Amino acid sequence: MKKILIFCLIVCSLSRLEAQEQGVQFQELTFQEALNKAKAENKLVFVDCYTSWCGPCKYMLNNVFVLPEVGAFFNEHFVNVKYDMEQGEGRYLNGRFHVRSYPTFLMIRPDGAVQHRIVGSRKTENFMECVKRGAEERTSRYYLEKLYKEGKLDVEQRTLYRKSLEDAGDRDEVKALTGEEFKQLSDQEKCLPENWYLYDQDEVGPQDERFAYVLAHKADFDKQIGKKVVDKRLYDNYYGLLTGLKSNVQVDDLFAFLSKQLETVDFVGKEGILLSLHFVKAQNSQNIDDMLCLLEKDVQNLPHAFLWKAPFLDFIIEKGSEEQIARYVALEERMINALDNDKMKNITKEFFAKYRSKLN
């Protein structure tokens, strides 16, 4: 029995080693050594830019790079290396290639030029689509960006160039490119389903001309795209703008603009956006009475991102009267019941305990 157990352990260990060998083979090379080897083998250098604390980096290493089908492609087309961007040579490479977030994956030509960049962890299928796009020179950003700057991109290449920008997480560049495409279309073409990608972006916010175009032609978009899809895009863009605003920033002009714009359109979730708008306005101006009235009336209808902020409104405790603090503390149970996250419920209880103590 003991021998059988030992045999099973050996088999399992060998199986794990074999699985590891079938995945991506990262080599212990300096960056220059990797470039030299890539040139000798007519390959690209694939660089995994990671940090020790990055969860998504670990996900890619343990769930994607270990797969045999991924390893087969990578080991054939790349010299694979990985560097901790906070240690040793990684710190130099971080600056050289302007790595802004982790993980970042670089496909580098033997001369040191970046052929393609992928930012963020991804599911295997999507990741491999990005990788194969970057591994082929004519579909890589390196090639397409040259054509774009020369004004030589055809329709298919513009699509590929946009995808290469999305691979790299370059949202501002995507917004600029799609903005150019929008201006080249006729009114009839702007509402077609194949052009919905021009609007289906988080960066196309309420102050963008494309967003205004959707509002002005919502009936046409509802018919062509589907009301559910259009409503969700409007809600997400308003929601993203409001949740992204910093506290204690004077944005009266923006609130006036949004209030007027929201009067012109109806969509599913509009009530929650209006509540969020009033919440942010009251929070930013630290208007305690407005904040308390809003919470007392609509606390259960606030979107969760704003409801989560409610227990942290310290200015009510710091600047409020005893009566205002008492009204705030009285909201504790309603806030907790409106939350659907146990962790946030516990945090809310802790904060209100502090408020009750001050009130006493």
mmCIF file of C-alpha atoms in Angstrom:
data_model
loop_
_atom_site.group_PDB
_atom_site.id
_atom_site.type_symbol
_atom_site.label_atom_id
_atom_site.label_comp_id
_atom_site.label_asym_id
_atom_site.label_seq_id
_atom_site.Cartn_x
_atom_site.Cartn_y
_atom_site.Cartn_z
ATOM 1 C CA MET A 1 0.000 0.000 0.000
ATOM 2 C CA LYS A 2 2.833 2.356 0.909
ATOM 3 C CA LYS A 3 4.562 1.632 -2.407
ATOM 4 C CA ILE A 4 1.346 2.324 -4.304
ATOM 5 C CA LEU A 5 0.959 5.674 -2.514
ATOM 6 C CA ILE A 6 4.551 6.646 -3.313
ATOM 7 C CA PHE A 7 4.045 5.613 -6.934
ATOM 8 C CA CYS A 8 0.897 7.760 -7.182
ATOM 9 C CA LEU A 9 2.719 10.754 -5.723
ATOM 10 C CA ILE A 10 5.535 10.349 -8.248
ATOM 11 C CA VAL A 11 3.054 10.095 -11.127
ATOM 12 C CA CYS A 12 1.221 13.219 -9.954
ATOM 13 C CA SER A 13 4.490 15.138 -9.646
ATOM 14 C CA LEU A 14 5.571 14.084 -13.121
ATOM 15 C CA SER A 15 2.171 15.061 -14.504
ATOM 16 C CA ARG A 16 2.478 18.531 -12.993
ATOM 17 C CA LEU A 17 5.972 18.926 -14.412
ATOM 18 C CA GLU A 18 4.775 17.781 -17.817
ATOM 19 C CA ALA A 19 1.883 20.254 -17.695
ATOM 20 C CA GLN A 20 4.286 23.044 -16.807
ATOM 21 C CA GLU A 21 6.539 22.110 -19.697
ATOM 22 C CA GLN A 22 3.564 22.238 -22.052
ATOM 23 C CA GLY A 23 2.773 25.815 -21.052
ATOM 24 C CA VAL A 24 4.668 28.983 -21.890
ATOM 25 C CA GLN A 25 8.377 28.535 -21.310
ATOM 26 C CA PHE A 26 9.688 31.720 -19.712
ATOM 27 C CA GLN A 27 13.454 31.918 -19.990
ATOM 28 C CA GLU A 28 15.940 33.362 -17.502
ATOM 29 C CA LEU A 29 17.521 35.965 -19.781
ATOM 30 C CA THR A 30 18.480 39.599 -19.579
ATOM 31 C CA PHE A 31 16.516 41.786 -21.937
ATOM 32 C CA GLN A 32 19.459 42.168 -24.308
ATOM 33 C CA GLU A 33 20.029 38.413 -24.322
ATOM 34 C CA ALA A 34 16.357 37.944 -25.189
ATOM 35 C CA LEU A 35 16.680 40.399 -28.095
ATOM 36 C CA ASN A 36 19.790 38.623 -29.372
ATOM 37 C CA LYS A 37 18.105 35.236 -29.199
ATOM 38 C CA ALA A 38 14.979 36.550 -30.920
ATOM 39 C CA LYS A 39 17.091 37.909 -33.770
ATOM 40 C CA ALA A 40 18.960 34.614 -34.144
ATOM 41 C CA GLU A 41 15.718 32.601 -34.148
ATOM 42 C CA ASN A 42 13.665 35.084 -36.200
ATOM 43 C CA LYS A 43 11.152 35.575 -33.400
ATOM 44 C CA LEU A 44 9.670 38.338 -31.304
ATOM 45 C CA VAL A 45 10.379 38.841 -27.610
ATOM 46 C CA PHE A 46 7.313 38.443 -25.410
ATOM 47 C CA VAL A 47 7.673 40.287 -22.094
ATOM 48 C CA ASP A 48 5.357 39.693 -19.152
ATOM 49 C CA CYS A 49 5.551 42.897 -17.065
ATOM 50 C CA TYR A 50 4.285 41.980 -13.600
ATOM 51 C CA THR A 51 4.623 42.838 -9.922
ATOM 52 C CA SER A 52 4.675 40.538 -6.908
ATOM 53 C CA TRP A 53 1.437 42.009 -5.487
ATOM 54 C CA CYS A 54 -0.603 42.010 -8.714
ATOM 55 C CA GLY A 55 -3.537 39.579 -8.522
ATOM 56 C CA PRO A 56 -4.399 39.696 -12.258
ATOM 57 C CA CYS A 57 -0.720 38.936 -12.999
ATOM 58 C CA LYS A 58 -0.950 35.773 -10.910
ATOM 59 C CA TYR A 59 -4.192 34.842 -12.661
ATOM 60 C CA MET A 60 -2.503 34.952 -16.068
ATOM 61 C CA LEU A 61 0.493 32.966 -14.822
ATOM 62 C CA ASN A 62 -1.558 30.245 -13.132
ATOM 63 C CA ASN A 63 -4.550 29.983 -15.460
ATOM 64 C CA VAL A 64 -3.531 31.063 -18.962
ATOM 65 C CA PHE A 65 0.217 30.640 -19.467
ATOM 66 C CA VAL A 66 0.087 27.046 -18.160
ATOM 67 C CA LEU A 67 -2.283 25.870 -20.913
ATOM 68 C CA PRO A 68 -0.745 23.571 -23.575
ATOM 69 C CA GLU A 69 -2.418 25.382 -26.487
ATOM 70 C CA VAL A 70 -1.117 28.724 -25.238
ATOM 71 C CA GLY A 71 2.359 27.310 -24.698
ATOM 72 C CA ALA A 72 2.426 25.775 -28.179
ATOM 73 C CA PHE A 73 1.851 29.151 -29.834
ATOM 74 C CA PHE A 74 4.101 31.184 -27.549
ATOM 75 C CA ASN A 75 7.055 28.821 -27.596
ATOM 76 C CA GLU A 76 6.959 28.720 -31.403
ATOM 77 C CA HIS A 77 6.671 32.458 -32.039
ATOM 78 C CA PHE A 78 8.373 34.178 -29.096
ATOM 79 C CA VAL A 79 11.360 34.253 -26.839
ATOM 80 C CA ASN A 80 9.388 34.477 -23.585
ATOM 81 C CA VAL A 81 10.677 36.421 -20.584
ATOM 82 C CA LYS A 82 9.084 37.998 -17.527
ATOM 83 C CA TYR A 83 10.325 40.725 -15.233
ATOM 84 C CA ASP A 84 9.100 42.117 -11.947
ATOM 85 C CA MET A 85 8.699 45.805 -12.753
ATOM 86 C CA GLU A 86 9.770 46.784 -9.247
ATOM 87 C CA GLN A 87 12.944 44.702 -9.115
ATOM 88 C CA GLY A 88 16.296 44.638 -10.937
ATOM 89 C CA GLU A 89 16.181 45.121 -14.690
ATOM 90 C CA GLY A 90 12.407 45.335 -14.522
ATOM 91 C CA ARG A 91 12.645 48.829 -13.038
ATOM 92 C CA TYR A 92 14.631 50.019 -16.065
ATOM 93 C CA LEU A 93 12.245 48.333 -18.519
ATOM 94 C CA ASN A 94 9.277 49.862 -16.701
ATOM 95 C CA GLY A 95 10.555 53.326 -17.508
ATOM 96 C CA ARG A 96 11.796 52.513 -20.982
ATOM 97 C CA PHE A 97 8.463 51.098 -22.146
ATOM 98 C CA HIS A 98 6.216 53.370 -20.066
ATOM 99 C CA VAL A 99 4.394 50.569 -18.298
ATOM 100 C CA ARG A 100 1.411 52.193 -16.575
ATOM 101 C CA SER A 101 -0.521 49.221 -15.185
ATOM 102 C CA TYR A 102 -0.136 45.528 -14.496
ATOM 103 C CA PRO A 103 -0.057 43.121 -16.074
ATOM 104 C CA THR A 104 1.259 44.607 -19.295
ATOM 105 C CA PHE A 105 2.439 42.330 -22.089
ATOM 106 C CA LEU A 106 4.860 43.543 -24.736
ATOM 107 C CA MET A 107 5.711 41.984 -28.089
ATOM 108 C CA ILE A 108 9.062 43.435 -29.049
ATOM 109 C CA ARG A 109 10.977 43.239 -32.282
ATOM 110 C CA PRO A 110 14.663 42.218 -32.223
ATOM 111 C CA ASP A 111 15.635 45.871 -32.757
ATOM 112 C CA GLY A 112 13.883 46.793 -29.489
ATOM 113 C CA ALA A 113 10.788 48.428 -30.997
ATOM 114 C CA VAL A 114 7.419 47.502 -29.508
ATOM 115 C CA GLN A 115 5.315 45.726 -32.111
ATOM 116 C CA HIS A 116 2.223 45.301 -29.942
ATOM 117 C CA ARG A 117 1.052 45.932 -26.377
ATOM 118 C CA ILE A 118 -1.643 44.220 -24.336
ATOM 119 C CA VAL A 119 -2.759 45.642 -21.002
ATOM 120 C CA GLY A 120 -4.708 43.758 -18.359
ATOM 121 C CA SER A 121 -5.598 40.165 -17.617
ATOM 122 C CA ARG A 122 -7.979 38.424 -19.999
ATOM 123 C CA LYS A 123 -9.727 35.135 -20.542
ATOM 124 C CA THR A 124 -7.723 32.745 -22.690
ATOM 125 C CA GLU A 125 -9.709 33.089 -25.913
ATOM 126 C CA ASN A 126 -9.702 36.885 -25.858
ATOM 127 C CA PHE A 127 -6.050 37.003 -24.823
ATOM 128 C CA MET A 128 -4.985 34.764 -27.689
ATOM 129 C CA GLU A 129 -6.907 36.908 -30.173
ATOM 130 C CA CYS A 130 -4.884 39.906 -29.008
ATOM 131 C CA VAL A 131 -1.627 37.974 -29.062
ATOM 132 C CA LYS A 132 -2.131 36.610 -32.575
ATOM 133 C CA ARG A 133 -3.078 40.078 -33.780
ATOM 134 C CA GLY A 134 0.165 41.439 -32.380
ATOM 135 C CA ALA A 135 2.358 38.557 -33.538
ATOM 136 C CA GLU A 136 1.439 39.163 -37.183
ATOM 137 C CA GLU A 137 3.190 42.321 -38.355
ATOM 138 C CA ARG A 138 0.435 43.507 -40.712
ATOM 139 C CA THR A 139 -2.207 43.375 -37.967
ATOM 140 C CA SER A 140 0.025 44.763 -35.233
ATOM 141 C CA ARG A 141 -0.063 48.289 -33.871
ATOM 142 C CA TYR A 142 3.531 48.866 -35.009
ATOM 143 C CA TYR A 143 2.526 48.445 -38.667
ATOM 144 C CA LEU A 144 -0.954 49.981 -38.558
ATOM 145 C CA GLU A 145 0.118 53.088 -36.652
ATOM 146 C CA LYS A 146 2.584 53.946 -39.397
ATOM 147 C CA LEU A 147 -0.202 53.719 -41.987
ATOM 148 C CA TYR A 148 -2.521 55.781 -39.799
ATOM 149 C CA LYS A 149 0.025 58.597 -39.463
ATOM 150 C CA GLU A 150 0.489 58.532 -43.241
ATOM 151 C CA GLY A 151 -3.287 58.604 -43.819
ATOM 152 C CA LYS A 152 -3.215 55.290 -45.663
ATOM 153 C CA LEU A 153 -5.515 53.050 -43.570
ATOM 154 C CA ASP A 154 -8.359 51.378 -45.455
ATOM 155 C CA VAL A 155 -11.650 50.484 -43.732
ATOM 156 C CA GLU A 156 -10.508 47.039 -42.583
ATOM 157 C CA GLN A 157 -7.188 48.373 -41.333
ATOM 158 C CA ARG A 158 -8.916 51.132 -39.350
ATOM 159 C CA THR A 159 -10.876 48.449 -37.525
ATOM 160 C CA LEU A 160 -7.696 46.524 -36.790
ATOM 161 C CA TYR A 161 -5.933 49.686 -35.652
ATOM 162 C CA ARG A 162 -8.784 50.472 -33.263
ATOM 163 C CA LYS A 163 -8.542 46.956 -31.847
ATOM 164 C CA SER A 164 -4.804 47.372 -31.340
ATOM 165 C CA LEU A 165 -5.467 50.538 -29.341
ATOM 166 C CA GLU A 166 -8.071 48.683 -27.291
ATOM 167 C CA ASP A 167 -5.566 45.877 -26.676
ATOM 168 C CA ALA A 168 -3.230 48.438 -25.122
ATOM 169 C CA GLY A 169 -5.966 50.105 -23.087
ATOM 170 C CA ASP A 170 -5.312 53.430 -24.827
ATOM 171 C CA ARG A 171 -8.804 54.818 -24.323
ATOM 172 C CA ASP A 172 -8.061 58.402 -25.285
ATOM 173 C CA GLU A 173 -6.614 57.254 -28.608
ATOM 174 C CA VAL A 174 -9.653 55.034 -29.234
ATOM 175 C CA LYS A 175 -11.953 57.970 -28.513
ATOM 176 C CA ALA A 176 -10.025 60.226 -30.903
ATOM 177 C CA LEU A 177 -9.992 57.623 -33.682
ATOM 178 C CA THR A 178 -13.691 56.788 -33.416
ATOM 179 C CA GLY A 179 -14.471 60.502 -33.222
ATOM 180 C CA GLU A 180 -12.831 60.935 -36.615
ATOM 181 C CA GLU A 181 -14.862 58.039 -38.012
ATOM 182 C CA PHE A 182 -18.089 59.502 -36.624
ATOM 183 C CA LYS A 183 -17.567 62.777 -38.465
ATOM 184 C CA GLN A 184 -17.067 60.973 -41.771
ATOM 185 C CA LEU A 185 -20.488 59.261 -41.690
ATOM 186 C CA SER A 186 -23.810 60.504 -43.012
ATOM 187 C CA ASP A 187 -26.783 60.810 -40.658
ATOM 188 C CA GLN A 188 -28.236 57.595 -42.058
ATOM 189 C CA GLU A 189 -24.975 55.704 -41.538
ATOM 190 C CA LYS A 190 -24.528 56.992 -37.985
ATOM 191 C CA CYS A 191 -27.536 55.016 -36.750
ATOM 192 C CA LEU A 192 -26.647 51.708 -38.412
ATOM 193 C CA PRO A 193 -25.916 48.698 -36.154
ATOM 194 C CA GLU A 194 -22.442 48.198 -37.631
ATOM 195 C CA ASN A 195 -21.478 51.658 -36.389
ATOM 196 C CA TRP A 196 -22.782 51.281 -32.824
ATOM 197 C CA TYR A 197 -19.183 50.786 -31.643
ATOM 198 C CA LEU A 198 -18.717 54.535 -32.165
ATOM 199 C CA TYR A 199 -21.019 55.147 -29.186
ATOM 200 C CA ASP A 200 -20.598 51.962 -27.154
ATOM 201 C CA GLN A 201 -17.637 53.301 -25.179
ATOM 202 C CA ASP A 202 -17.333 54.443 -21.573
ATOM 203 C CA GLU A 203 -15.269 57.422 -22.751
ATOM 204 C CA VAL A 204 -18.101 58.821 -24.873
ATOM 205 C CA GLY A 205 -19.664 60.732 -21.987
ATOM 206 C CA PRO A 206 -22.614 63.136 -21.747
ATOM 207 C CA GLN A 207 -20.502 66.080 -22.921
ATOM 208 C CA ASP A 208 -19.349 64.297 -26.094
ATOM 209 C CA GLU A 209 -20.966 65.175 -29.433
ATOM 210 C CA ARG A 210 -21.619 61.501 -30.130
ATOM 211 C CA PHE A 211 -23.536 61.127 -26.884
ATOM 212 C CA ALA A 212 -25.612 64.183 -27.798
ATOM 213 C CA TYR A 213 -26.275 62.625 -31.200
ATOM 214 C CA VAL A 214 -27.664 59.481 -29.587
ATOM 215 C CA LEU A 215 -29.965 61.573 -27.394
ATOM 216 C CA ALA A 216 -31.207 63.565 -30.399
ATOM 217 C CA HIS A 217 -31.855 60.417 -32.441
ATOM 218 C CA LYS A 218 -32.749 57.983 -29.672
ATOM 219 C CA ALA A 219 -35.880 56.708 -31.423
ATOM 220 C CA ASP A 220 -33.787 55.751 -34.462
ATOM 221 C CA PHE A 221 -31.148 54.053 -32.311
ATOM 222 C CA ASP A 222 -33.826 52.215 -30.311
ATOM 223 C CA LYS A 223 -35.177 50.836 -33.573
ATOM 224 C CA GLN A 224 -31.825 49.942 -35.106
ATOM 225 C CA ILE A 225 -29.898 48.798 -32.023
ATOM 226 C CA GLY A 226 -32.593 47.922 -29.501
ATOM 227 C CA LYS A 227 -33.953 50.068 -26.679
ATOM 228 C CA LYS A 228 -32.485 47.845 -23.958
ATOM 229 C CA VAL A 229 -28.958 48.198 -25.351
ATOM 230 C CA VAL A 230 -29.258 51.952 -25.914
ATOM 231 C CA ASP A 231 -30.758 52.576 -22.457
ATOM 232 C CA LYS A 232 -27.958 50.630 -20.795
ATOM 233 C CA ARG A 233 -25.301 52.623 -22.643
ATOM 234 C CA LEU A 234 -26.873 55.933 -21.574
ATOM 235 C CA TYR A 235 -27.177 54.777 -17.975
ATOM 236 C CA ASP A 236 -23.588 53.471 -17.874
ATOM 237 C CA ASN A 237 -22.160 56.687 -19.275
ATOM 238 C CA TYR A 238 -24.018 58.915 -16.827
ATOM 239 C CA TYR A 239 -23.200 56.565 -13.970
ATOM 240 C CA GLY A 240 -19.517 56.436 -14.918
ATOM 241 C CA LEU A 241 -19.262 60.223 -15.050
ATOM 242 C CA LEU A 242 -20.927 60.725 -11.670
ATOM 243 C CA THR A 243 -18.999 58.001 -9.849
ATOM 244 C CA GLY A 244 -15.752 59.356 -11.285
ATOM 245 C CA LEU A 245 -16.208 62.877 -9.918
ATOM 246 C CA LYS A 246 -13.984 63.731 -6.991
ATOM 247 C CA SER A 247 -15.470 64.931 -3.732
ATOM 248 C CA ASN A 248 -15.292 68.574 -2.721
ATOM 249 C CA VAL A 249 -14.908 69.750 -6.319
ATOM 250 C CA GLN A 250 -17.017 72.682 -7.510
ATOM 251 C CA VAL A 251 -18.877 71.413 -10.562
ATOM 252 C CA ASP A 252 -22.013 73.548 -10.566
ATOM 253 C CA ASP A 253 -21.846 74.136 -14.320
ATOM 254 C CA LEU A 254 -21.645 70.399 -14.960
ATOM 255 C CA PHE A 255 -24.640 69.695 -12.717
ATOM 256 C CA ALA A 256 -26.667 72.372 -14.491
ATOM 257 C CA PHE A 257 -25.701 70.896 -17.863
ATOM 258 C CA LEU A 258 -26.607 67.351 -16.827
ATOM 259 C CA SER A 259 -29.918 68.388 -15.255
ATOM 260 C CA LYS A 260 -30.949 70.151 -18.444
ATOM 261 C CA GLN A 261 -29.787 67.265 -20.641
ATOM 262 C CA LEU A 262 -31.646 64.665 -18.592
ATOM 263 C CA GLU A 263 -34.882 66.593 -19.127
ATOM 264 C CA THR A 264 -34.658 65.797 -22.848
ATOM 265 C CA VAL A 265 -34.450 62.000 -22.658
ATOM 266 C CA ASP A 266 -36.064 58.982 -21.004
ATOM 267 C CA PHE A 267 -34.350 55.656 -20.413
ATOM 268 C CA VAL A 268 -34.509 52.788 -17.968
ATOM 269 C CA GLY A 269 -32.603 53.779 -14.839
ATOM 270 C CA LYS A 270 -33.043 57.538 -15.295
ATOM 271 C CA GLU A 271 -34.539 57.892 -11.804
ATOM 272 C CA GLY A 272 -31.410 56.401 -10.253
ATOM 273 C CA ILE A 273 -29.192 58.745 -12.270
ATOM 274 C CA LEU A 274 -31.196 61.771 -11.120
ATOM 275 C CA LEU A 275 -30.867 60.629 -7.517
ATOM 276 C CA SER A 276 -27.139 60.132 -8.004
ATOM 277 C CA LEU A 277 -26.825 63.604 -9.502
ATOM 278 C CA HIS A 278 -28.510 65.197 -6.483
ATOM 279 C CA PHE A 279 -26.455 63.040 -4.114
ATOM 280 C CA VAL A 280 -23.143 64.104 -5.674
ATOM 281 C CA LYS A 281 -24.190 67.740 -5.794
ATOM 282 C CA ALA A 282 -25.147 67.755 -2.102
ATOM 283 C CA GLN A 283 -21.992 65.847 -1.151
ATOM 284 C CA ASN A 284 -19.655 68.108 -3.109
ATOM 285 C CA SER A 285 -21.179 71.262 -1.660
ATOM 286 C CA GLN A 286 -21.377 69.618 1.792
ATOM 287 C CA ASN A 287 -24.973 70.764 2.082
ATOM 288 C CA ILE A 288 -26.007 68.765 5.134
ATOM 289 C CA ASP A 289 -29.766 69.477 4.960
ATOM 290 C CA ASP A 290 -29.965 68.564 1.261
ATOM 291 C CA MET A 291 -27.976 65.387 1.893
ATOM 292 C CA LEU A 292 -30.156 64.329 4.824
ATOM 293 C CA CYS A 293 -33.397 65.052 2.965
ATOM 294 C CA LEU A 294 -32.196 63.005 0.013
ATOM 295 C CA LEU A 295 -31.139 60.052 2.172
ATOM 296 C CA GLU A 296 -34.322 60.125 4.242
ATOM 297 C CA LYS A 297 -36.478 60.139 1.135
ATOM 298 C CA ASP A 298 -34.616 57.887 -1.306
ATOM 299 C CA VAL A 299 -31.866 55.934 0.446
ATOM 300 C CA GLN A 300 -33.198 52.591 -0.800
ATOM 301 C CA ASN A 301 -33.346 53.787 -4.411
ATOM 302 C CA LEU A 302 -29.785 55.115 -4.658
ATOM 303 C CA PRO A 303 -27.443 53.066 -6.889
ATOM 304 C CA HIS A 304 -25.091 51.010 -4.737
ATOM 305 C CA ALA A 305 -21.948 52.959 -5.633
ATOM 306 C CA PHE A 306 -23.483 56.016 -3.980
ATOM 307 C CA LEU A 307 -25.155 54.107 -1.200
ATOM 308 C CA TRP A 308 -21.738 52.730 -0.212
ATOM 309 C CA LYS A 309 -20.468 56.305 0.166
ATOM 310 C CA ALA A 310 -23.244 57.319 2.538
ATOM 311 C CA PRO A 311 -21.651 55.946 5.758
ATOM 312 C CA PHE A 312 -18.434 57.854 5.041
ATOM 313 C CA LEU A 313 -19.915 61.351 4.991
ATOM 314 C CA ASP A 314 -17.783 62.620 7.850
ATOM 315 C CA PHE A 315 -18.620 66.251 7.129
ATOM 316 C CA ILE A 316 -22.063 65.601 8.596
ATOM 317 C CA ILE A 317 -20.464 64.575 11.891
ATOM 318 C CA GLU A 318 -17.798 67.272 11.791
ATOM 319 C CA LYS A 319 -19.984 70.212 10.785
ATOM 320 C CA GLY A 320 -23.544 69.140 11.557
ATOM 321 C CA SER A 321 -25.703 70.227 14.450
ATOM 322 C CA GLU A 322 -26.766 67.750 17.114
ATOM 323 C CA GLU A 323 -30.168 67.519 15.451
ATOM 324 C CA GLN A 324 -28.618 66.816 12.044
ATOM 325 C CA ILE A 325 -26.317 64.139 13.456
ATOM 326 C CA ALA A 326 -29.304 62.509 15.175
ATOM 327 C CA ARG A 327 -31.200 62.421 11.855
ATOM 328 C CA TYR A 328 -28.180 60.861 10.204
ATOM 329 C CA VAL A 329 -27.746 58.183 12.866
ATOM 330 C CA ALA A 330 -31.444 57.343 12.540
ATOM 331 C CA LEU A 331 -30.782 56.268 8.932
ATOM 332 C CA GLU A 332 -28.447 53.427 9.950
ATOM 333 C CA GLU A 333 -30.936 50.563 9.720
ATOM 334 C CA ARG A 334 -32.399 51.727 6.412
ATOM 335 C CA MET A 335 -28.907 52.045 4.888
ATOM 336 C CA ILE A 336 -27.883 48.587 6.063
ATOM 337 C CA ASN A 337 -31.088 47.031 4.723
ATOM 338 C CA ALA A 338 -30.545 48.687 1.351
ATOM 339 C CA LEU A 339 -27.068 47.165 0.977
ATOM 340 C CA ASP A 340 -26.604 43.739 -0.613
ATOM 341 C CA ASN A 341 -22.984 43.273 0.449
ATOM 342 C CA ASP A 342 -22.249 41.763 3.884
ATOM 343 C CA LYS A 343 -18.840 43.415 4.075
ATOM 344 C CA MET A 344 -20.320 46.860 3.455
ATOM 345 C CA LYS A 345 -23.069 46.168 5.972
ATOM 346 C CA ASN A 346 -20.472 45.461 8.657
ATOM 347 C CA ILE A 347 -18.438 48.538 7.728
ATOM 348 C CA THR A 348 -21.588 50.644 7.901
ATOM 349 C CA LYS A 349 -22.353 49.339 11.399
ATOM 350 C CA GLU A 350 -18.821 50.239 12.525
ATOM 351 C CA PHE A 351 -19.078 53.792 11.216
ATOM 352 C CA PHE A 352 -22.470 54.410 12.738
ATOM 353 C CA ALA A 353 -21.174 53.159 16.072
ATOM 354 C CA LYS A 354 -18.653 56.013 15.897
ATOM 355 C CA TYR A 355 -21.419 58.477 15.063
ATOM 356 C CA ARG A 356 -23.647 57.256 17.896
ATOM 357 C CA SER A 357 -20.741 57.680 20.287
ATOM 358 C CA LYS A 358 -20.272 61.301 19.235
ATOM 359 C CA LEU A 359 -23.992 61.946 19.481
ATOM 360 C CA ASN A 360 -24.070 60.576 23.059
#
